[in-house]
C-alpha angles and dihedrals in degrees: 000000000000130000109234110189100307108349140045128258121214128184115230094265098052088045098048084052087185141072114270090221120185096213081067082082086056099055095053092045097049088044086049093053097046090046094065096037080065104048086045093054100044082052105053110030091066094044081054095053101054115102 
């Protein structure tokens, strides 16, 4: 980090302050998944319940 004139300057990988992990895309795709087991779920058993 370095102060140029008035502002600070940071490289990328002071700026992102965190891991850029791949298991990140995993996590979305499994509660994705889940999500619309749920909802499914919450859709059709009581369709199926109705007389």
């Amino acid at each position: 980090m370095k102060i140029v004139d008035e502002h600070v300057e940071v490289t990328e990988t002071e700026a992102s302050g965190g891991v850029k992990g791949h298991n990140v895309r995993y996590v979305l795709g499994f509660s994705l998944i889940a999500v619309v087991i749920v909802m499914s779920a919450i859709w059709i058993i009581p369709a199926l319940l109705q007389p």
